[in-house]
PDB file of C-alpha atoms in Angstrom:
ATOM      1  CA  MET A   1      18.974-353.688  61.632  1.00 41.00           C
ATOM      2  CA  GLY A   2      21.080-353.123  58.524  1.00 41.00           C
ATOM      3  CA  GLU A   3      21.281-349.765  56.810  1.00 46.00           C
ATOM      4  CA  GLN A   4      19.141-350.960  53.909  1.00 59.00           C
ATOM      5  CA  ASN A   5      16.319-351.704  56.349  1.00 84.00           C
ATOM      6  CA  SER A   6      16.790-348.801  58.757  1.00 94.00           C
ATOM      7  CA  VAL A   7      13.419-347.562  59.996  1.00 97.00           C
ATOM      8  CA  ILE A   8      13.229-344.966  62.771  1.00 97.00           C
ATOM      9  CA  LEU A   9      10.037-343.423  64.129  1.00 98.00           C
ATOM     10  CA  HIS A  10      10.283-340.118  65.969  1.00 98.00           C
ATOM     11  CA  GLY A  11       7.136-339.803  68.064  1.00 97.00           C
ATOM     12  CA  ASN A  12       5.618-338.933  71.391  1.00 96.00           C
ATOM     13  CA  TRP A  13       3.605-341.456  73.345  1.00 94.00           C
ATOM     14  CA  THR A  14       0.729-339.011  73.904  1.00 92.00           C
ATOM     15  CA  SER A  15       0.365-338.105  70.205  1.00 95.00           C
ATOM     16  CA  PRO A  16      -2.531-339.754  68.325  1.00 94.00           C
ATOM     17  CA  TYR A  17      -0.760-338.848  65.098  1.00 96.00           C
ATOM     18  CA  ALA A  18       2.390-340.738  66.075  1.00 97.00           C
ATOM     19  CA  LYS A  19       0.169-343.579  67.302  1.00 97.00           C
ATOM     20  CA  ARG A  20      -1.181-343.956  63.767  1.00 97.00           C
ATOM     21  CA  VAL A  21       2.285-344.697  62.429  1.00 98.00           C
ATOM     22  CA  GLU A  22       3.091-347.046  65.298  1.00 97.00           C
ATOM     23  CA  LEU A  23      -0.100-349.009  64.589  1.00 97.00           C
ATOM     24  CA  ALA A  24       0.741-349.270  60.884  1.00 96.00           C
ATOM     25  CA  LEU A  25       4.290-350.464  61.517  1.00 96.00           C
ATOM     26  CA  ASN A  26       3.074-353.017  64.064  1.00 94.00           C
ATOM     27  CA  PHE A  27       0.383-354.339  61.731  1.00 94.00           C
ATOM     28  CA  LYS A  28       2.770-354.616  58.799  1.00 94.00           C
ATOM     29  CA  GLY A  29       5.330-356.353  61.010  1.00 93.00           C
ATOM     30  CA  ILE A  30       8.040-353.826  60.139  1.00 95.00           C
ATOM     31  CA  PRO A  31      10.946-353.713  62.624  1.00 96.00           C
ATOM     32  CA  TYR A  32      11.743-350.157  63.662  1.00 97.00           C
ATOM     33  CA  GLU A  33      13.583-348.075  66.209  1.00 97.00           C
ATOM     34  CA  TYR A  34      11.402-345.737  68.261  1.00 97.00           C
ATOM     35  CA  VAL A  35      12.684-342.340  69.406  1.00 97.00           C
ATOM     36  CA  GLU A  36      10.570-340.636  72.071  1.00 97.00           C
ATOM     37  CA  GLU A  37      10.580-336.873  71.551  1.00 97.00           C
ATOM     38  CA  ASP A  38      10.141-334.297  74.305  1.00 96.00           C
ATOM     39  CA  LEU A  39       7.878-331.812  72.545  1.00 92.00           C
ATOM     40  CA  ARG A  40       8.884-329.057  74.976  1.00 92.00           C
ATOM     41  CA  ASN A  41      12.552-329.607  74.132  1.00 96.00           C
ATOM     42  CA  LYS A  42      12.645-330.931  70.580  1.00 95.00           C
ATOM     43  CA  SER A  43      15.725-332.816  69.487  1.00 96.00           C
ATOM     44  CA  GLU A  44      18.038-331.572  66.769  1.00 96.00           C
ATOM     45  CA  SER A  45      17.121-334.675  64.780  1.00 96.00           C
ATOM     46  CA  LEU A  46      13.405-333.826  64.833  1.00 97.00           C
ATOM     47  CA  LEU A  47      14.075-330.231  63.761  1.00 96.00           C
ATOM     48  CA  LYS A  48      16.382-331.509  61.012  1.00 97.00           C
ATOM     49  CA  TYR A  49      13.992-334.150  59.697  1.00 97.00           C
ATOM     50  CA  ASN A  50      10.829-332.021  59.901  1.00 97.00           C
ATOM     51  CA  PRO A  51      11.968-328.409  59.456  1.00 96.00           C
ATOM     52  CA  VAL A  52       8.589-327.292  58.099  1.00 96.00           C
ATOM     53  CA  HIS A  53       6.224-328.278  60.941  1.00 95.00           C
ATOM     54  CA  LYS A  54       8.768-329.339  63.604  1.00 95.00           C
ATOM     55  CA  LYS A  55       6.278-331.945  64.867  1.00 96.00           C
ATOM     56  CA  VAL A  56       5.954-335.681  65.352  1.00 98.00           C
ATOM     57  CA  PRO A  57       5.586-338.128  63.791  1.00 98.00           C
ATOM     58  CA  VAL A  58       8.560-338.383  61.467  1.00 98.00           C
ATOM     59  CA  LEU A  59       9.512-341.662  59.822  1.00 98.00           C
ATOM     60  CA  VAL A  60      13.137-341.948  58.744  1.00 98.00           C
ATOM     61  CA  HIS A  61      13.626-344.776  56.236  1.00 98.00           C
ATOM     62  CA  ASN A  62      17.214-345.416  55.184  1.00 96.00           C
ATOM     63  CA  GLY A  63      18.100-341.842  56.107  1.00 95.00           C
ATOM     64  CA  LYS A  64      15.188-340.261  54.229  1.00 97.00           C
ATOM     65  CA  ALA A  65      12.575-338.449  56.318  1.00 98.00           C
ATOM     66  CA  ILE A  66       8.813-338.506  55.752  1.00 98.00           C
ATOM     67  CA  ALA A  67       6.554-336.237  57.823  1.00 97.00           C
ATOM     68  CA  GLU A  68       2.789-335.977  58.432  1.00 97.00           C
ATOM     69  CA  SER A  69       0.991-339.091  59.633  1.00 97.00           C
ATOM     70  CA  MET A  70      -1.363-339.623  56.672  1.00 97.00           C
ATOM     71  CA  VAL A  71       1.498-339.223  54.207  1.00 97.00           C
ATOM     72  CA  ILE A  72       3.580-341.673  56.255  1.00 98.00           C
ATOM     73  CA  LEU A  73       0.784-344.269  56.309  1.00 98.00           C
ATOM     74  CA  GLU A  74       0.521-344.268  52.529  1.00 97.00           C
ATOM     75  CA  TYR A  75       4.312-344.344  52.192  1.00 97.00           C
ATOM     76  CA  ILE A  76       4.441-347.418  54.440  1.00 97.00           C
ATOM     77  CA  ASP A  77       1.727-349.129  52.405  1.00 96.00           C
ATOM     78  CA  GLU A  78       3.435-348.420  49.084  1.00 95.00           C
ATOM     79  CA  THR A  79       6.960-349.257  50.251  1.00 96.00           C
ATOM     80  CA  TRP A  80       6.240-352.509  52.121  1.00 95.00           C
ATOM     81  CA  ASN A  81       3.758-353.864  49.600  1.00 89.00           C
ATOM     82  CA  ASP A  82       4.418-357.569  50.037  1.00 86.00           C
ATOM     83  CA  GLY A  83       2.448-357.878  53.294  1.00 82.00           C
ATOM     84  CA  PRO A  84      -1.067-356.931  54.408  1.00 90.00           C
ATOM     85  CA  LYS A  85      -2.373-353.771  52.757  1.00 93.00           C
ATOM     86  CA  LEU A  86      -3.539-350.671  54.623  1.00 96.00           C
ATOM     87  CA  LEU A  87      -5.739-349.506  51.760  1.00 95.00           C
ATOM     88  CA  PRO A  88      -8.305-351.679  49.942  1.00 92.00           C
ATOM     89  CA  SER A  89      -7.396-353.011  46.508  1.00 91.00           C
ATOM     90  CA  ASP A  90     -10.738-351.855  45.070  1.00 93.00           C
ATOM     91  CA  SER A  91     -10.378-348.245  43.857  1.00 96.00           C
ATOM     92  CA  TYR A  92     -13.828-347.121  45.063  1.00 95.00           C
ATOM     93  CA  LYS A  93     -13.363-348.702  48.485  1.00 93.00           C
ATOM     94  CA  ARG A  94      -9.911-347.115  48.661  1.00 95.00           C
ATOM     95  CA  ALA A  95     -11.377-343.678  47.907  1.00 97.00           C
ATOM     96  CA  GLN A  96     -14.015-344.188  50.600  1.00 96.00           C
ATOM     97  CA  ALA A  97     -11.379-345.187  53.159  1.00 96.00           C
ATOM     98  CA  ARG A  98      -9.440-342.001  52.416  1.00 97.00           C
ATOM     99  CA  PHE A  99     -12.615-339.910  52.546  1.00 98.00           C
ATOM    100  CA  TRP A 100     -13.715-341.159  55.971  1.00 97.00           C
ATOM    101  CA  ALA A 101     -10.189-341.040  57.376  1.00 97.00           C
ATOM    102  CA  ASN A 102     -10.027-337.369  56.362  1.00 96.00           C
ATOM    103  CA  PHE A 103     -13.477-336.798  57.849  1.00 97.00           C
ATOM    104  CA  ILE A 104     -12.290-338.123  61.216  1.00 97.00           C
ATOM    105  CA  GLN A 105      -9.165-335.971  61.056  1.00 95.00           C
ATOM    106  CA  ASP A 106     -10.868-332.784  59.868  1.00 94.00           C
ATOM    107  CA  GLN A 107     -14.236-332.990  61.623  1.00 93.00           C
ATOM    108  CA  LEU A 108     -13.744-335.002  64.813  1.00 95.00           C
ATOM    109  CA  MET A 109     -10.250-334.491  66.210  1.00 93.00           C
ATOM    110  CA  GLU A 110     -10.441-330.814  67.144  1.00 89.00           C
ATOM    111  CA  ASN A 111     -13.865-331.069  68.774  1.00 90.00           C
ATOM    112  CA  SER A 112     -12.813-334.216  70.642  1.00 93.00           C
ATOM    113  CA  PHE A 113      -9.812-332.342  72.072  1.00 92.00           C
ATOM    114  CA  LEU A 114     -12.145-329.471  73.041  1.00 94.00           C
ATOM    115  CA  VAL A 115     -14.218-331.871  75.148  1.00 95.00           C
ATOM    116  CA  LEU A 116     -11.062-332.667  77.118  1.00 93.00           C
ATOM    117  CA  LYS A 117      -9.942-329.049  77.455  1.00 93.00           C
ATOM    118  CA  THR A 118     -13.233-327.375  78.425  1.00 94.00           C
ATOM    119  CA  ASP A 119     -15.914-327.493  81.090  1.00 93.00           C
ATOM    120  CA  GLY A 120     -19.491-326.354  81.578  1.00 93.00           C
ATOM    121  CA  GLU A 121     -21.279-324.736  78.638  1.00 94.00           C
ATOM    122  CA  ALA A 122     -18.215-324.792  76.375  1.00 93.00           C
ATOM    123  CA  GLN A 123     -17.712-328.506  76.977  1.00 94.00           C
ATOM    124  CA  GLN A 124     -21.394-329.238  76.367  1.00 95.00           C
ATOM    125  CA  LYS A 125     -21.200-327.408  73.043  1.00 94.00           C
ATOM    126  CA  ALA A 126     -18.107-329.418  72.079  1.00 94.00           C
ATOM    127  CA  ILE A 127     -19.847-332.675  73.064  1.00 95.00           C
ATOM    128  CA  GLU A 128     -22.862-331.806  70.914  1.00 96.00           C
ATOM    129  CA  GLN A 129     -20.579-331.104  67.970  1.00 96.00           C
ATOM    130  CA  VAL A 130     -18.768-334.414  68.481  1.00 96.00           C
ATOM    131  CA  TYR A 131     -22.094-336.265  68.639  1.00 97.00           C
ATOM    132  CA  GLU A 132     -23.232-334.559  65.438  1.00 97.00           C
ATOM    133  CA  LYS A 133     -20.095-335.668  63.596  1.00 97.00           C
ATOM    134  CA  LEU A 134     -20.206-339.153  65.111  1.00 98.00           C
ATOM    135  CA  LYS A 135     -23.775-339.539  63.826  1.00 97.00           C
ATOM    136  CA  VAL A 136     -22.544-338.742  60.307  1.00 97.00           C
ATOM    137  CA  LEU A 137     -19.720-341.267  60.710  1.00 97.00           C
ATOM    138  CA  GLU A 138     -22.132-343.867  62.127  1.00 97.00           C
ATOM    139  CA  ASP A 139     -24.344-343.579  59.059  1.00 96.00           C
ATOM    140  CA  GLY A 140     -21.328-343.720  56.755  1.00 96.00           C
ATOM    141  CA  MET A 141     -19.918-346.814  58.407  1.00 95.00           C
ATOM    142  CA  LYS A 142     -23.231-348.660  58.059  1.00 92.00           C
ATOM    143  CA  THR A 143     -22.529-348.639  54.339  1.00 92.00           C
ATOM    144  CA  TYR A 144     -18.738-348.886  54.387  1.00 91.00           C
ATOM    145  CA  LEU A 145     -18.457-351.733  56.892  1.00 88.00           C
ATOM    146  CA  GLY A 146     -21.514-353.605  55.660  1.00 80.00           C
ATOM    147  CA  GLU A 147     -23.836-355.874  57.584  1.00 66.00           C
ATOM    148  CA  GLY A 148     -22.943-358.416  60.239  1.00 59.00           C
ATOM    149  CA  THR A 149     -19.784-358.849  62.287  1.00 60.00           C
ATOM    150  CA  VAL A 150     -16.960-356.442  61.528  1.00 67.00           C
ATOM    151  CA  ASP A 151     -13.940-358.461  60.360  1.00 74.00           C
ATOM    152  CA  VAL A 152     -11.277-355.948  61.361  1.00 83.00           C
ATOM    153  CA  GLU A 153      -8.541-358.517  62.024  1.00 75.00           C
ATOM    154  CA  ASN A 154      -8.347-359.447  58.331  1.00 75.00           C
ATOM    155  CA  ASN A 155      -9.171-355.997  56.948  1.00 83.00           C
ATOM    156  CA  PHE A 156      -7.255-353.678  59.258  1.00 92.00           C
ATOM    157  CA  GLY A 157      -6.260-350.530  57.409  1.00 95.00           C
ATOM    158  CA  ILE A 158      -5.826-346.775  57.364  1.00 97.00           C
ATOM    159  CA  LEU A 159      -9.416-345.997  58.324  1.00 97.00           C
ATOM    160  CA  ASP A 160      -9.269-348.342  61.328  1.00 97.00           C
ATOM    161  CA  ILE A 161      -5.925-346.812  62.314  1.00 97.00           C
ATOM    162  CA  VAL A 162      -7.181-343.220  62.232  1.00 97.00           C
ATOM    163  CA  PHE A 163     -10.336-344.115  64.172  1.00 97.00           C
ATOM    164  CA  CYS A 164      -8.367-346.150  66.710  1.00 96.00           C
ATOM    165  CA  ALA A 165      -5.703-343.488  67.279  1.00 96.00           C
ATOM    166  CA  LEU A 166      -8.435-341.058  68.345  1.00 96.00           C
ATOM    167  CA  PHE A 167     -10.883-343.315  70.199  1.00 96.00           C
ATOM    168  CA  GLY A 168      -8.985-346.530  70.942  1.00 95.00           C
ATOM    169  CA  ALA A 169      -8.235-345.459  74.523  1.00 94.00           C
ATOM    170  CA  TYR A 170     -11.967-345.022  75.147  1.00 94.00           C
ATOM    171  CA  LYS A 171     -11.827-346.523  78.641  1.00 94.00           C
ATOM    172  CA  ILE A 172      -9.210-343.956  79.619  1.00 94.00           C
ATOM    173  CA  HIS A 173     -11.324-341.149  78.163  1.00 93.00           C
ATOM    174  CA  GLU A 174     -14.329-342.370  80.155  1.00 94.00           C
ATOM    175  CA  GLU A 175     -12.303-342.390  83.357  1.00 95.00           C
ATOM    176  CA  VAL A 176     -10.972-338.857  82.811  1.00 95.00           C
ATOM    177  CA  LEU A 177     -14.172-337.274  81.494  1.00 93.00           C
ATOM    178  CA  GLY A 178     -16.771-339.329  83.342  1.00 91.00           C
ATOM    179  CA  MET A 179     -18.716-339.917  80.127  1.00 91.00           C
ATOM    180  CA  LYS A 180     -18.819-342.126  77.054  1.00 91.00           C
ATOM    181  CA  LEU A 181     -18.377-340.373  73.736  1.00 93.00           C
ATOM    182  CA  ILE A 182     -19.033-343.523  71.706  1.00 95.00           C
ATOM    183  CA  ALA A 183     -21.905-344.923  73.735  1.00 94.00           C
ATOM    184  CA  PRO A 184     -23.262-348.236  72.361  1.00 95.00           C
ATOM    185  CA  GLU A 185     -26.871-347.065  72.581  1.00 96.00           C
ATOM    186  CA  LYS A 186     -26.114-343.923  70.549  1.00 96.00           C
ATOM    187  CA  PHE A 187     -23.618-345.319  68.055  1.00 97.00           C
ATOM    188  CA  PRO A 188     -23.959-349.121  67.893  1.00 95.00           C
ATOM    189  CA  VAL A 189     -22.025-349.497  64.616  1.00 94.00           C
ATOM    190  CA  LEU A 190     -19.108-347.348  65.784  1.00 96.00           C
ATOM    191  CA  PHE A 191     -19.030-349.049  69.172  1.00 95.00           C
ATOM    192  CA  SER A 192     -18.953-352.550  67.632  1.00 94.00           C
ATOM    193  CA  TRP A 193     -16.253-351.411  65.219  1.00 95.00           C
ATOM    194  CA  LEU A 194     -14.187-349.934  68.056  1.00 96.00           C
ATOM    195  CA  ILE A 195     -14.468-353.099  70.167  1.00 95.00           C
ATOM    196  CA  ALA A 196     -13.296-355.169  67.181  1.00 93.00           C
ATOM    197  CA  ILE A 197     -10.368-352.812  66.549  1.00 95.00           C
ATOM    198  CA  VAL A 198      -8.990-352.933  70.096  1.00 94.00           C
ATOM    199  CA  GLN A 199      -8.795-356.744  69.859  1.00 93.00           C
ATOM    200  CA  VAL A 200      -6.337-356.581  66.930  1.00 93.00           C
ATOM    201  CA  GLU A 201      -2.868-357.699  68.038  1.00 91.00           C
ATOM    202  CA  ALA A 202      -1.125-354.646  66.543  1.00 92.00           C
ATOM    203  CA  VAL A 203      -3.453-352.406  68.542  1.00 94.00           C
ATOM    204  CA  LYS A 204      -2.865-354.289  71.785  1.00 93.00           C
ATOM    205  CA  LYS A 205       0.887-353.971  71.232  1.00 91.00           C
ATOM    206  CA  ALA A 206       0.635-350.179  70.814  1.00 91.00           C
ATOM    207  CA  ALA A 207      -1.837-349.574  73.660  1.00 91.00           C
ATOM    208  CA  PRO A 208      -0.664-346.756  75.972  1.00 90.00           C
ATOM    209  CA  PRO A 209      -0.117-347.487  79.680  1.00 92.00           C
ATOM    210  CA  HIS A 210      -3.523-347.027  81.297  1.00 93.00           C
ATOM    211  CA  GLN A 211      -2.716-345.272  84.562  1.00 95.00           C
ATOM    212  CA  LYS A 212       0.047-343.115  83.113  1.00 94.00           C
ATOM    213  CA  THR A 213      -2.296-341.944  80.361  1.00 95.00           C
ATOM    214  CA  VAL A 214      -5.099-341.214  82.831  1.00 96.00           C
ATOM    215  CA  GLU A 215      -2.708-339.106  84.886  1.00 96.00           C
ATOM    216  CA  ILE A 216      -1.338-337.108  81.949  1.00 93.00           C
ATOM    217  CA  LEU A 217      -4.810-336.442  80.519  1.00 94.00           C
ATOM    218  CA  ARG A 218      -6.081-335.295  83.909  1.00 95.00           C
ATOM    219  CA  PHE A 219      -3.054-333.030  84.255  1.00 94.00           C
ATOM    220  CA  LEU A 220      -3.568-331.569  80.762  1.00 92.00           C
ATOM    221  CA  ARG A 221      -7.274-331.080  81.408  1.00 94.00           C
ATOM    222  CA  GLN A 222      -6.699-329.281  84.697  1.00 94.00           C
ATOM    223  CA  SER A 223      -3.972-327.133  83.145  1.00 92.00           C
ATOM    224  CA  GLU A 224      -6.281-326.078  80.300  1.00 91.00           C
ATOM    225  CA  LEU A 225      -9.154-325.321  82.689  1.00 93.00           C
ATOM    226  CA  ARG A 226      -6.883-323.214  84.922  1.00 91.00           C
ATOM    227  CA  SER A 227      -5.572-321.314  81.893  1.00 86.00           C
ATOM    228  CA  SER A 228      -9.127-320.637  80.694  1.00 81.00           C
ATOM    229  CA  ALA A 229     -10.200-319.441  84.136  1.00 79.00           C
ATOM    230  CA  ALA A 230      -7.204-317.084  84.365  1.00 76.00           C
ATOM    231  CA  ALA A 231      -7.761-315.620  80.883  1.00 66.00           C
TER     232      ALA A 231
END
């Protein structure tokens, strides 16, 4: 890869935020070098390129660093604008995509992580909060996605990426938690959308290793539960 096309992604395979960028690069067909970061022992490069938050993901394009996943997604879409677009061309549709992507990030991510990290009454409360937010998203997607079959393959974009990065590994989540967060009987629109998303080639390419992910999520869950019990 020549210097004028140098694209490096600093990420961590467990990070849904880094997964967003990986999905976007895959979908756009952008060649890139991937650098796996140990978040317990961050590299000098990561600290140099993201001195403010010191987190992944960081995209380094021709030596220039861009941090924060949503900022990176829009940068990718604006910079590589001769291929498929991540945001709709219609200004209203584009605003709606941004709105719902922010809703998923602001309203769903934290509570979804709480379901993984808690048990008993605390977990049940987190589940109820996730269901409440998913119901809002379900109703919103009825309008945004429209009627009939969801054509994600030809309309894959930022909203699909953000939703997929959080819920795309739904089979793994079911195995670890013993429950379905996006159950088809509760959220038929979201479930159909999710099934369509995971069939996209860029998503298949970025799918995490099943058993390894199950093991790390179980380990993280048990660690959090032990810490809570000891507190």
